[in-house]
Coordinates of C-alpha atoms in Angstrom, one line a residue:
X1 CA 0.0 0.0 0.0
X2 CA 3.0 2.3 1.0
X3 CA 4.4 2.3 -2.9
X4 CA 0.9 3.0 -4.4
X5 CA 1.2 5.9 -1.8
X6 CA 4.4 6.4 -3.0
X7 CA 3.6 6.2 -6.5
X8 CA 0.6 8.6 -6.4
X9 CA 2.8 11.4 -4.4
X10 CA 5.4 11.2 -6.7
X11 CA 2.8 11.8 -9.8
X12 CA 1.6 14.4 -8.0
X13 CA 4.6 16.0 -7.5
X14 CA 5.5 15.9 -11.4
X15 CA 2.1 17.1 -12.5
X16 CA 2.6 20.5 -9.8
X17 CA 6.2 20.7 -10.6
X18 CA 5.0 21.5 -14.4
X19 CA 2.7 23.1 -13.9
X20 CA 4.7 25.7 -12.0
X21 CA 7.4 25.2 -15.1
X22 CA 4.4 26.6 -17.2
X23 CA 3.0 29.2 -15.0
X24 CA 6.7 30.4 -14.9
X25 CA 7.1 30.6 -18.7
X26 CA 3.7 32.6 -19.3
X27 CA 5.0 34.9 -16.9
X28 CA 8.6 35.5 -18.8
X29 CA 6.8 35.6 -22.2
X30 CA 3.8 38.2 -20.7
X31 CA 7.5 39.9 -19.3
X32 CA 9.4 39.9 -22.7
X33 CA 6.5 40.9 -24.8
X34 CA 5.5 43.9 -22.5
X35 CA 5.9 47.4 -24.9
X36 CA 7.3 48.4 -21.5
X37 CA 10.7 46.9 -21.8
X38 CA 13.2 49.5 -23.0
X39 CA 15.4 46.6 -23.3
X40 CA 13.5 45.7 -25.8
X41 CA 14.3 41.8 -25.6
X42 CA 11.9 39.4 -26.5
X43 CA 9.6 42.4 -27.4
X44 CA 7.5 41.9 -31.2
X45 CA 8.6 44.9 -33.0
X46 CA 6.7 46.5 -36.2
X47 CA 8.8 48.6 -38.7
X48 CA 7.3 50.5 -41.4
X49 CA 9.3 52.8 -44.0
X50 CA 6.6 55.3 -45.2
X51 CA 6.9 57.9 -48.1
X52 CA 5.6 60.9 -47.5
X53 CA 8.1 62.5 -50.5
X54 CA 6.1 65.2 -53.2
X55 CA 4.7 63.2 -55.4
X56 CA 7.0 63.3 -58.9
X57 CA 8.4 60.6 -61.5
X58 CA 10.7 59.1 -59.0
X59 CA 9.4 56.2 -56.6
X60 CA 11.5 56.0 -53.4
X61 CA 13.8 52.7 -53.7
X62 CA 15.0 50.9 -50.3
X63 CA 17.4 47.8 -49.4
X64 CA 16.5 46.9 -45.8
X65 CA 18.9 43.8 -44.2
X66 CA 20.0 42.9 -40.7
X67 CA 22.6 40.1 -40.4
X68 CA 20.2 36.9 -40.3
X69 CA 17.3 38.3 -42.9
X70 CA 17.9 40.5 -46.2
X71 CA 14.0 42.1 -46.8
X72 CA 15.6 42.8 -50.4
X73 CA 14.8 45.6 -52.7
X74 CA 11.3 47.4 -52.7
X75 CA 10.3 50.8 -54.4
X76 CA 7.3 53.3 -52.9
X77 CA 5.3 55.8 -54.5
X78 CA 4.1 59.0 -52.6
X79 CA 1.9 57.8 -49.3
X80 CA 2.8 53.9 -49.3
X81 CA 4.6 51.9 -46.7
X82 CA 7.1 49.2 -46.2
X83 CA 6.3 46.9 -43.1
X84 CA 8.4 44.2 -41.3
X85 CA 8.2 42.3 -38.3
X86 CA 10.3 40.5 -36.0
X87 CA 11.2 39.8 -32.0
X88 CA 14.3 41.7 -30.3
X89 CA 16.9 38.6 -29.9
X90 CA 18.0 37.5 -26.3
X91 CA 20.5 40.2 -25.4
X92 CA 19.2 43.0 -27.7
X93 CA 21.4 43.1 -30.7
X94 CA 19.0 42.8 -33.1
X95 CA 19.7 45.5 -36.1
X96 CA 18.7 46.5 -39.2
X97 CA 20.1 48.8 -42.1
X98 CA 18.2 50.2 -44.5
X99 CA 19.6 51.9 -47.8
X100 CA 17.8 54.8 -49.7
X101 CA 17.6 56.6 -52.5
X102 CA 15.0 59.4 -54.3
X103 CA 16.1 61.9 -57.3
X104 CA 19.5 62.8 -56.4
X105 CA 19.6 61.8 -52.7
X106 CA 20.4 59.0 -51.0
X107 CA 21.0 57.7 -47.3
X108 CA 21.9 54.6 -45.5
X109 CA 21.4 54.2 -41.6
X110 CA 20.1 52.0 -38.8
X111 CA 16.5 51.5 -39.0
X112 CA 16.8 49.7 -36.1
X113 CA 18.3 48.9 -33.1
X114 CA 19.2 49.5 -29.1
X115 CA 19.3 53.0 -29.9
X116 CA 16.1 53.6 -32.6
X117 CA 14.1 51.0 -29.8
X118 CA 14.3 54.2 -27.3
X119 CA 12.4 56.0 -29.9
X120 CA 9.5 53.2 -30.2
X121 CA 9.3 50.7 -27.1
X122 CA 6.6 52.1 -25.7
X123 CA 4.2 51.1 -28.8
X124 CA 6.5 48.7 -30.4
X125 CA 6.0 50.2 -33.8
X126 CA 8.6 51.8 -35.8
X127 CA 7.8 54.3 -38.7
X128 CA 10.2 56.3 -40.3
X129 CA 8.6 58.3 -42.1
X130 CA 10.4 60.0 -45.4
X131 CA 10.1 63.7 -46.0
X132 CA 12.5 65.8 -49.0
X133 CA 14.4 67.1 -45.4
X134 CA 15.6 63.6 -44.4
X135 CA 14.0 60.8 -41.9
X136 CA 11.5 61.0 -39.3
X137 CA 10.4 58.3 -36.9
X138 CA 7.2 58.2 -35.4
X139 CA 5.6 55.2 -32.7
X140 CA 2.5 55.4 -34.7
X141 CA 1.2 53.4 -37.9
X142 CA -0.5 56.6 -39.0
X143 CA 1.5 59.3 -37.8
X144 CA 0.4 62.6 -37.6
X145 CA 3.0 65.9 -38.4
X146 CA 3.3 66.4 -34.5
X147 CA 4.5 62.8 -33.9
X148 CA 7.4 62.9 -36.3
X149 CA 11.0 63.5 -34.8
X150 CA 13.8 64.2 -37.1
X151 CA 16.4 61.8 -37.3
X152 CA 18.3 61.4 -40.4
X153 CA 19.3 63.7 -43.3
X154 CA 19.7 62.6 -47.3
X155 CA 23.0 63.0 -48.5
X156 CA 23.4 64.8 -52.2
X157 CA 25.7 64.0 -54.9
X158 CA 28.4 66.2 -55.1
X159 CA 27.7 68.3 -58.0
X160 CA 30.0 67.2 -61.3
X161 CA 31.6 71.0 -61.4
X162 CA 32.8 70.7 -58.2
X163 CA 34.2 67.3 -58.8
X164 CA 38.1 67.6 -59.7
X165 CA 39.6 65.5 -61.7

């Protein structure tokens, strides 16, 4: 009778012991996935590139990549958006580049990582938002003028009579 006893406490025992494994997990993943982390790890994060440029004959053409994904080659008329997703690695070094060009400007920066995230952990969204003046980021999907803060400037071709040879 003892080892049936035995038996059936032991059972027990496993069955609480997972389920406090499992009540343990929920509570790290409720933890990681909180927009309140600044850390940012674990945390779902949705980018967006949006072009807000004057509407003309040239489309705005981007190359965004981080080291694990390349999100390849995509052009934007005037008021259409770009949108990737992905979780913040364990540790927080996840990072993207994005390269840019429209007319005769171009840019290439870091669309995101520990640094951008500072700008955007609160909502976990990520817009930069593409004006003739340069970059803005915003923490909405639908930003509005007063959301957008400046963050990144176009570089311009040196001008070919200023070149020397």
């Amino acid at each position: 009778m003892s080892s049936k006893v035995e038996d059936s406490n032991k059972e027990l025992f496993g069955l609480l012991f997972i389920v406090i494994v499992l009540l343990c997990i929920n509570k790290v993943e409720a933890a990681t996935n909180s927009s309140s982390t600044p850390s940012g790890w674990g945390q779902r994060i949705h980018c967006y590139i949006t072009n807000w440029l004057p509407d003309n004959v040239f489309p705005l053409k981007l190359h965004i990549w981080s080291s694990e994904d390349d999100l390849g080659y995509h052009y934007l008329n005037p008021n259409q958006s770009f949108y990737w997703t992905f979780k913040v690695n364990v540790g927080a070094s996840t990072s993207f580049r994005g390269e840019f060009w429209w007319a005769e400007k171009d840019a290439s920066f870091v669309t995101y990582d520990g640094h951008v995230n500072e700008h955007c952990y609160k909502t976990a969204v990520c817009n930069w938002v593409t004006q003739p003046d340069g970059f803005y980021i915003a923490m909405r999907r639908d930003p509005r003028d007063d959301d957008l803060k400046w963050l990144n400037g176009w570089r311009t071709p040196t001008a070919a009579s200023d070149r020397t040879n």
